[in-house]
Amino acid sequence: MDLNFGFIGLGLIGGSLAKAIRAFHPDSHILAYNRSLPVLETAKKEGVIDEICEEVGPRFSCCDYIFLCAPVSINIQYMKILRGYISPDCIVSDVGSVKGMIHEEAAALGLGSCFIGGHPMAGSEKTGYDNSKVRLLENAYYILTPSEDVNIQKISDYTELVASLGAIPLVLTHQEHDYITAGISHLPHIVAATLVNLVRELDTEDEHMKLIAAGGFKDITRIASSSPDMWQQICLENPENISRTLDAFIRMLIQARCQVEQKDAPRLYDMFSGARDYRDSIDILPEGPLKKSHMLYCDIADEPGGIATIATLLAMEQISIKNIGIIHNREFEDGVLRIEFYEGADQEKALEILKKRNYTIHIR
């Protein structure tokens, strides 16, 4: 695929998208603008981009695709500049978590025939080009929200491009997108942030809650480490949908409080059982953005070299370890050492090897 791609912004998502295009379509020409020139210089040195643009202007007129990878308010500013340079055949897209505002602006600028909103359902609590990865989009849903005036061929071309990068294209209206992401993305970040703030307020002077926080608490609050600037903007851009989902969540919290106060055993069981069954069904979907984790929990003695011995045993069998670490709070975990693998086959092979060495192994 010999196409010209233009990028406005090379952060986590923009950088990962550019790296994926370079990897899967090496003959493409990629030009980019970023507020930080050193980022562009790094990307060019790594061979990710071909051309550095020191301003957003006429050079982008050659592009078959232009990706707006800055915050929505900044993307809108650049759309106004690009309007005079975009070719009729170009597809203009963004990678933002909220679509309503930018779709409205695209229509107002007369760009409805070339604008297709995009939202890769992938990311990290880490930000910036340095954390971008060539396979960040792999097996992740990539939502496309075409404007009403976009022709079918452009939608088809963009869908094929997304699929070629290893992502899973899903076409929605921008209204559907903003409602759905309010529930499965925006609300969880608000919940995680408020839960962390709650524990901070309830903690003892000795910070014992903070000391022993692990397991379930760390899992549910991991995303609270995300960029506060980004999530502030998301809340400002999608207030109606977020407020709607917050209202529903608050009603369910009130119901849970009543069930606890009244010691309503059957309804408490139903709450946890229903949540467990639905959550487990997400992991067993054949495809999706939530990849199944492959972990073992191993009981080991607290002695020098214990972890190194296990790592060496697995390395000798060419088994790659994704993550390994000691669990200090084992309220919800079996085994003091948690080992995570990239593939299920590696997990099974490690299980066999460690059991032969008489290690006690648990699988969650």
Short mmCIF file of C-alpha atoms in Angstrom, two decimals:
data_model
loop_
_atom_site.label_atom_id
_atom_site.label_comp_id
_atom_site.label_asym_id
_atom_site.label_seq_id
_atom_site.Cartn_x
_atom_site.Cartn_y
_atom_site.Cartn_z
CA MET A 1 0.00 0.00 0.00
CA ASP A 2 1.78 3.10 -1.28
CA LEU A 3 -0.09 5.93 0.47
CA ASN A 4 0.71 9.28 2.05
CA PHE A 5 -0.16 9.66 5.73
CA GLY A 6 -0.13 12.87 7.73
CA PHE A 7 -0.09 13.08 11.52
CA ILE A 8 -0.91 16.00 13.77
CA GLY A 9 0.53 14.89 17.10
CA LEU A 10 2.77 11.92 17.89
CA GLY A 11 1.84 10.93 21.41
CA LEU A 12 0.95 7.48 22.70
CA ILE A 13 -1.82 6.78 20.16
CA GLY A 14 -0.49 8.85 17.28
CA GLY A 15 2.96 7.34 17.70
CA SER A 16 1.60 3.80 17.94
CA LEU A 17 -0.57 4.29 14.86
CA ALA A 18 2.37 5.69 12.88
CA LYS A 19 4.58 2.79 13.99
CA ALA A 20 1.92 0.26 12.98
CA ILE A 21 1.53 1.86 9.54
CA ARG A 22 5.30 1.83 9.06
CA ALA A 23 5.49 -1.84 10.10
CA PHE A 24 2.59 -3.13 8.01
CA HIS A 25 2.88 -0.70 5.07
CA PRO A 26 6.61 0.04 4.81
CA ASP A 27 6.32 1.71 1.38
CA SER A 28 4.01 4.41 2.69
CA HIS A 29 5.18 7.99 3.13
CA ILE A 30 4.52 9.45 6.59
CA LEU A 31 4.83 13.11 7.47
CA ALA A 32 4.10 14.55 10.89
CA TYR A 33 3.73 17.72 12.91
CA ASN A 34 4.15 17.82 16.68
CA ARG A 35 4.52 20.70 19.10
CA SER A 36 7.71 19.13 20.43
CA LEU A 37 10.34 19.04 17.70
CA PRO A 38 12.58 16.50 19.53
CA VAL A 39 9.75 13.96 19.31
CA LEU A 40 9.65 14.37 15.52
CA GLU A 41 13.41 14.09 15.31
CA THR A 42 13.31 10.87 17.32
CA ALA A 43 10.53 9.43 15.15
CA LYS A 44 12.46 10.24 11.98
CA LYS A 45 15.69 8.81 13.36
CA GLU A 46 13.83 5.59 14.18
CA GLY A 47 12.43 5.47 10.64
CA VAL A 48 8.83 5.82 11.81
CA ILE A 49 8.22 9.02 9.84
CA ASP A 50 9.79 10.24 6.60
CA GLU A 51 9.24 13.95 6.88
CA ILE A 52 9.12 16.53 9.66
CA CYS A 53 6.61 19.36 9.27
CA GLU A 54 7.39 22.40 11.35
CA GLU A 55 3.91 23.79 10.74
CA VAL A 56 0.46 22.59 9.71
CA GLY A 57 0.00 23.83 6.18
CA PRO A 58 0.17 23.11 2.43
CA ARG A 59 2.46 20.07 2.79
CA PHE A 60 -0.53 18.08 4.05
CA SER A 61 -2.32 18.50 0.71
CA CYS A 62 -0.56 15.35 -0.58
CA CYS A 63 -2.06 13.14 2.12
CA ASP A 64 -4.46 10.27 1.52
CA TYR A 65 -5.09 10.10 5.28
CA ILE A 66 -4.68 12.78 7.92
CA PHE A 67 -4.81 11.70 11.57
CA LEU A 68 -5.58 14.33 14.18
CA CYS A 69 -3.97 13.00 17.36
CA ALA A 70 -4.08 16.02 19.67
CA PRO A 71 -6.79 16.93 22.24
CA VAL A 72 -10.17 17.66 20.65
CA SER A 73 -10.00 21.43 21.08
CA ILE A 74 -6.58 21.53 19.40
CA ASN A 75 -7.69 19.14 16.65
CA ILE A 76 -10.53 21.53 15.83
CA GLN A 77 -8.07 24.41 15.48
CA TYR A 78 -5.95 22.40 13.07
CA MET A 79 -9.01 21.31 11.07
CA LYS A 80 -9.73 24.97 10.40
CA ILE A 81 -6.19 25.42 9.08
CA LEU A 82 -6.23 22.21 7.03
CA ARG A 83 -9.60 22.90 5.41
CA GLY A 84 -7.98 24.76 2.52
CA TYR A 85 -5.38 22.04 1.85
CA ILE A 86 -7.33 18.77 2.14
CA SER A 87 -7.76 16.98 -1.20
CA PRO A 88 -11.26 15.68 -2.09
CA ASP A 89 -10.07 12.07 -1.88
CA CYS A 90 -8.41 12.46 1.53
CA ILE A 91 -9.79 10.78 4.64
CA VAL A 92 -9.51 12.95 7.74
CA SER A 93 -9.80 11.22 11.11
CA ASP A 94 -9.04 11.69 14.78
CA VAL A 95 -8.28 9.31 17.63
CA GLY A 96 -10.23 10.98 20.42
CA SER A 97 -12.44 9.39 23.08
CA VAL A 98 -15.36 11.75 22.38
CA LYS A 99 -16.84 12.27 18.94
CA GLY A 100 -19.81 14.66 19.12
CA MET A 101 -17.88 17.94 19.23
CA ILE A 102 -15.45 17.18 16.41
CA HIS A 103 -18.21 15.83 14.16
CA GLU A 104 -20.15 19.04 14.64
CA GLU A 105 -17.08 21.08 13.76
CA ALA A 106 -16.29 18.95 10.68
CA ALA A 107 -19.83 19.54 9.39
CA ALA A 108 -19.61 23.27 10.10
CA LEU A 109 -16.32 23.49 8.18
CA GLY A 110 -17.75 21.64 5.18
CA LEU A 111 -15.55 18.59 5.75
CA GLY A 112 -18.41 16.11 6.14
CA SER A 113 -17.56 14.32 2.90
CA CYS A 114 -14.06 13.35 4.11
CA PHE A 115 -14.28 13.11 7.91
CA ILE A 116 -14.47 9.70 9.58
CA GLY A 117 -13.99 9.77 13.33
CA GLY A 118 -11.71 7.12 14.78
CA HIS A 119 -11.18 5.76 18.28
CA PRO A 120 -8.67 2.95 18.86
CA MET A 121 -9.82 1.22 22.04
CA ALA A 122 -6.27 0.81 23.24
CA GLY A 123 -3.97 2.78 25.47
CA SER A 124 -2.18 2.94 28.75
CA GLU A 125 -2.00 5.04 31.88
CA LYS A 126 1.35 6.12 30.41
CA THR A 127 1.49 8.85 27.79
CA GLY A 128 3.78 10.25 25.13
CA TYR A 129 5.66 8.99 22.10
CA ASP A 130 8.23 7.20 24.26
CA ASN A 131 5.49 4.81 25.42
CA SER A 132 4.03 4.18 21.94
CA LYS A 133 4.21 0.62 20.62
CA VAL A 134 3.93 -0.88 17.18
CA ARG A 135 1.44 -3.50 18.40
CA LEU A 136 -0.61 -1.34 20.76
CA LEU A 137 -3.60 -1.57 18.38
CA GLU A 138 -3.33 -5.32 17.78
CA ASN A 139 -6.60 -7.15 18.56
CA ALA A 140 -8.12 -3.92 19.88
CA TYR A 141 -11.44 -2.61 18.64
CA TYR A 142 -10.97 0.44 16.44
CA ILE A 143 -14.25 2.33 16.27
CA LEU A 144 -15.04 4.31 13.12
CA THR A 145 -17.73 7.01 13.16
CA PRO A 146 -18.34 8.19 9.58
CA SER A 147 -19.96 11.53 8.89
CA GLU A 148 -23.30 11.31 7.11
CA ASP A 149 -21.85 12.66 3.85
CA VAL A 150 -18.92 10.23 3.59
CA ASN A 151 -19.24 7.79 0.69
CA ILE A 152 -19.17 4.04 1.17
CA GLN A 153 -15.83 3.63 -0.61
CA LYS A 154 -14.01 5.81 1.92
CA ILE A 155 -15.55 3.88 4.80
CA SER A 156 -14.48 0.63 3.15
CA ASP A 157 -10.94 1.88 2.53
CA TYR A 158 -10.53 3.03 6.13
CA THR A 159 -11.96 -0.24 7.45
CA GLU A 160 -9.46 -2.21 5.37
CA LEU A 161 -6.59 -0.05 6.63
CA VAL A 162 -7.59 -0.61 10.26
CA ALA A 163 -7.86 -4.37 9.74
CA SER A 164 -4.46 -4.44 8.02
CA LEU A 165 -2.89 -3.02 11.20
CA GLY A 166 -4.19 -5.94 13.27
CA ALA A 167 -7.04 -4.01 14.89
CA ILE A 168 -10.75 -4.89 14.76
CA PRO A 169 -12.82 -2.23 12.94
CA LEU A 170 -16.28 -1.44 14.27
CA VAL A 171 -18.51 1.16 12.58
CA LEU A 172 -20.89 3.19 14.79
CA THR A 173 -22.60 6.56 14.65
CA HIS A 174 -20.84 9.21 16.69
CA GLN A 175 -23.90 9.37 18.99
CA GLU A 176 -23.68 5.62 19.67
CA HIS A 177 -19.96 5.91 20.28
CA ASP A 178 -20.24 8.67 22.88
CA TYR A 179 -22.99 6.85 24.78
CA ILE A 180 -21.15 3.52 24.80
CA THR A 181 -17.75 4.91 25.79
CA ALA A 182 -19.34 6.93 28.60
CA GLY A 183 -20.28 3.60 30.19
CA ILE A 184 -17.26 1.42 29.46
CA SER A 185 -14.46 3.98 29.49
CA HIS A 186 -15.33 7.39 30.92
CA LEU A 187 -17.32 6.22 33.95
CA PRO A 188 -14.66 3.67 35.04
CA HIS A 189 -12.03 6.42 35.11
CA ILE A 190 -14.26 8.59 37.29
CA VAL A 191 -14.98 5.62 39.58
CA ALA A 192 -11.28 4.75 39.85
CA ALA A 193 -10.32 8.34 40.65
CA THR A 194 -13.04 8.79 43.27
CA LEU A 195 -12.24 5.43 44.89
CA VAL A 196 -8.57 6.38 45.25
CA ASN A 197 -9.56 9.76 46.67
CA LEU A 198 -11.95 8.06 49.08
CA VAL A 199 -9.25 5.74 50.44
CA ARG A 200 -6.93 8.73 50.75
CA GLU A 201 -9.51 10.50 52.90
CA LEU A 202 -10.37 7.42 54.99
CA ASP A 203 -6.80 6.30 55.56
CA THR A 204 -5.21 6.31 59.01
CA GLU A 205 -2.46 8.74 59.99
CA ASP A 206 0.04 5.91 59.52
CA GLU A 207 -1.37 5.33 55.99
CA HIS A 208 -2.01 1.66 56.64
CA MET A 209 -4.61 1.49 53.85
CA LYS A 210 -2.02 2.77 51.39
CA LEU A 211 0.58 0.36 52.75
CA ILE A 212 -1.43 -2.80 52.21
CA ALA A 213 -3.37 -1.72 49.12
CA ALA A 214 -2.88 -4.41 46.50
CA GLY A 215 -4.77 -7.14 44.69
CA GLY A 216 -8.30 -6.04 43.82
CA PHE A 217 -7.74 -2.42 44.86
CA LYS A 218 -4.78 -1.96 42.54
CA ASP A 219 -6.57 -3.73 39.69
CA ILE A 220 -9.66 -1.53 39.87
CA THR A 221 -7.74 1.72 40.38
CA ARG A 222 -4.88 1.26 37.89
CA ILE A 223 -6.46 3.67 35.41
CA ALA A 224 -6.52 6.41 38.05
CA SER A 225 -2.87 6.94 37.07
CA SER A 226 -3.95 8.23 33.65
CA SER A 227 -3.42 11.81 32.50
CA PRO A 228 -5.64 14.22 34.51
CA ASP A 229 -5.50 16.75 31.66
CA MET A 230 -6.91 14.24 29.17
CA TRP A 231 -9.70 13.02 31.44
CA GLN A 232 -10.65 16.52 32.47
CA GLN A 233 -11.21 17.31 28.78
CA ILE A 234 -13.16 14.11 28.17
CA CYS A 235 -15.57 14.97 30.99
CA LEU A 236 -16.02 18.45 29.57
CA GLU A 237 -16.67 17.09 26.07
CA ASN A 238 -19.17 14.32 26.90
CA PRO A 239 -21.08 15.64 29.95
CA GLU A 240 -24.60 14.48 29.06
CA ASN A 241 -23.68 10.83 28.48
CA ILE A 242 -21.33 10.69 31.47
CA SER A 243 -23.96 12.28 33.72
CA ARG A 244 -26.52 9.74 32.50
CA THR A 245 -24.27 6.77 33.30
CA LEU A 246 -23.23 8.30 36.63
CA ASP A 247 -26.90 8.59 37.62
CA ALA A 248 -27.43 4.89 36.88
CA PHE A 249 -24.26 3.95 38.77
CA ILE A 250 -25.24 6.03 41.80
CA ARG A 251 -28.66 4.31 41.88
CA MET A 252 -26.94 0.93 41.91
CA LEU A 253 -24.59 2.04 44.69
CA ILE A 254 -27.57 3.16 46.77
CA GLN A 255 -29.20 -0.23 46.17
CA ALA A 256 -25.99 -1.97 47.28
CA ARG A 257 -25.84 0.16 50.43
CA CYS A 258 -29.44 -0.77 51.28
CA GLN A 259 -28.71 -4.46 50.74
CA VAL A 260 -25.69 -4.27 53.06
CA GLU A 261 -27.60 -2.34 55.74
CA GLN A 262 -30.56 -4.74 55.58
CA LYS A 263 -28.31 -7.82 55.44
CA ASP A 264 -30.23 -8.91 52.34
CA ALA A 265 -28.25 -12.08 51.68
CA PRO A 266 -30.06 -13.24 48.49
CA ARG A 267 -29.73 -9.87 46.73
CA LEU A 268 -26.12 -9.43 47.82
CA TYR A 269 -25.34 -12.84 46.36
CA ASP A 270 -27.15 -11.98 43.13
CA MET A 271 -25.18 -8.75 42.83
CA PHE A 272 -21.81 -10.47 43.10
CA SER A 273 -22.85 -13.54 41.12
CA GLY A 274 -24.31 -11.55 38.24
CA ALA A 275 -21.25 -9.30 38.09
CA ARG A 276 -18.90 -12.29 38.12
CA ASP A 277 -20.73 -14.10 35.33
CA TYR A 278 -20.92 -11.04 33.09
CA ARG A 279 -17.29 -10.07 33.73
CA ASP A 280 -16.08 -13.60 33.00
CA SER A 281 -18.03 -13.60 29.74
CA ILE A 282 -15.97 -10.61 28.54
CA ASP A 283 -12.71 -12.55 28.76
CA ILE A 284 -14.02 -15.53 26.80
CA LEU A 285 -15.14 -13.55 23.77
CA PRO A 286 -13.27 -14.88 20.71
CA GLU A 287 -12.00 -11.38 19.85
CA GLY A 288 -11.87 -8.15 21.72
CA PRO A 289 -9.75 -5.44 23.29
CA LEU A 290 -9.43 -7.23 26.63
CA LYS A 291 -6.76 -9.85 26.21
CA LYS A 292 -6.91 -12.87 28.48
CA SER A 293 -4.08 -12.84 30.98
CA HIS A 294 -1.86 -15.88 31.45
CA MET A 295 -0.60 -16.02 35.02
CA LEU A 296 0.72 -18.48 37.55
CA TYR A 297 0.99 -17.97 41.30
CA CYS A 298 3.86 -19.81 42.93
CA ASP A 299 4.67 -20.43 46.61
CA ILE A 300 8.38 -19.88 47.18
CA ALA A 301 10.56 -19.55 50.24
CA ASP A 302 11.67 -16.07 51.29
CA GLU A 303 15.34 -16.57 50.59
CA PRO A 304 18.01 -15.05 48.31
CA GLY A 305 17.90 -16.33 44.75
CA GLY A 306 14.35 -17.71 44.92
CA ILE A 307 12.99 -15.61 42.07
CA ALA A 308 16.21 -15.89 40.05
CA THR A 309 16.03 -19.69 40.21
CA ILE A 310 12.53 -19.76 38.75
CA ALA A 311 13.40 -17.20 36.07
CA THR A 312 16.45 -19.26 35.09
CA LEU A 313 14.46 -22.51 34.89
CA LEU A 314 11.95 -20.89 32.53
CA ALA A 315 14.60 -19.11 30.46
CA MET A 316 16.41 -22.43 29.88
CA GLU A 317 13.21 -23.68 28.25
CA GLN A 318 12.90 -20.53 26.07
CA ILE A 319 9.82 -19.33 27.96
CA SER A 320 9.34 -15.57 27.87
CA ILE A 321 8.12 -13.88 31.05
CA LYS A 322 5.97 -10.79 30.61
CA ASN A 323 6.00 -9.78 34.28
CA ILE A 324 7.10 -11.24 37.60
CA GLY A 325 6.83 -9.97 41.15
CA ILE A 326 6.17 -10.63 44.82
CA ILE A 327 2.62 -10.15 46.15
CA HIS A 328 2.64 -8.51 49.56
CA ASN A 329 -1.13 -8.51 50.08
CA ARG A 330 -2.48 -11.99 49.42
CA GLU A 331 -6.06 -11.46 50.51
CA PHE A 332 -7.33 -12.14 46.99
CA GLU A 333 -4.37 -14.04 45.58
CA ASP A 334 -2.96 -17.57 45.81
CA GLY A 335 0.83 -17.88 45.85
CA VAL A 336 3.40 -15.34 46.90
CA LEU A 337 5.04 -14.98 43.45
CA ARG A 338 3.00 -13.89 40.44
CA ILE A 339 4.36 -14.77 36.98
CA GLU A 340 2.66 -13.46 33.84
CA PHE A 341 3.26 -14.85 30.35
CA TYR A 342 2.57 -13.58 26.84
CA GLU A 343 0.97 -16.81 25.62
CA GLY A 344 -1.19 -19.52 27.13
CA ALA A 345 1.17 -22.17 25.76
CA ASP A 346 4.03 -20.66 27.77
CA GLN A 347 1.86 -20.70 30.88
CA GLU A 348 1.07 -24.39 30.45
CA LYS A 349 4.71 -25.28 29.78
CA ALA A 350 5.86 -23.32 32.84
CA LEU A 351 3.24 -25.05 34.97
CA GLU A 352 4.59 -28.44 33.96
CA ILE A 353 8.23 -27.44 34.55
CA LEU A 354 7.68 -25.90 37.96
CA LYS A 355 5.49 -28.74 39.21
CA LYS A 356 8.23 -31.21 38.28
CA ARG A 357 10.52 -29.15 40.50
CA ASN A 358 7.99 -29.57 43.34
CA TYR A 359 6.85 -25.96 43.40
CA THR A 360 3.26 -25.39 44.59
CA ILE A 361 1.46 -23.63 41.76
CA HIS A 362 -1.94 -21.93 41.61
CA ILE A 363 -3.78 -20.72 38.50
CA ARG A 364 -6.42 -18.01 38.65
#
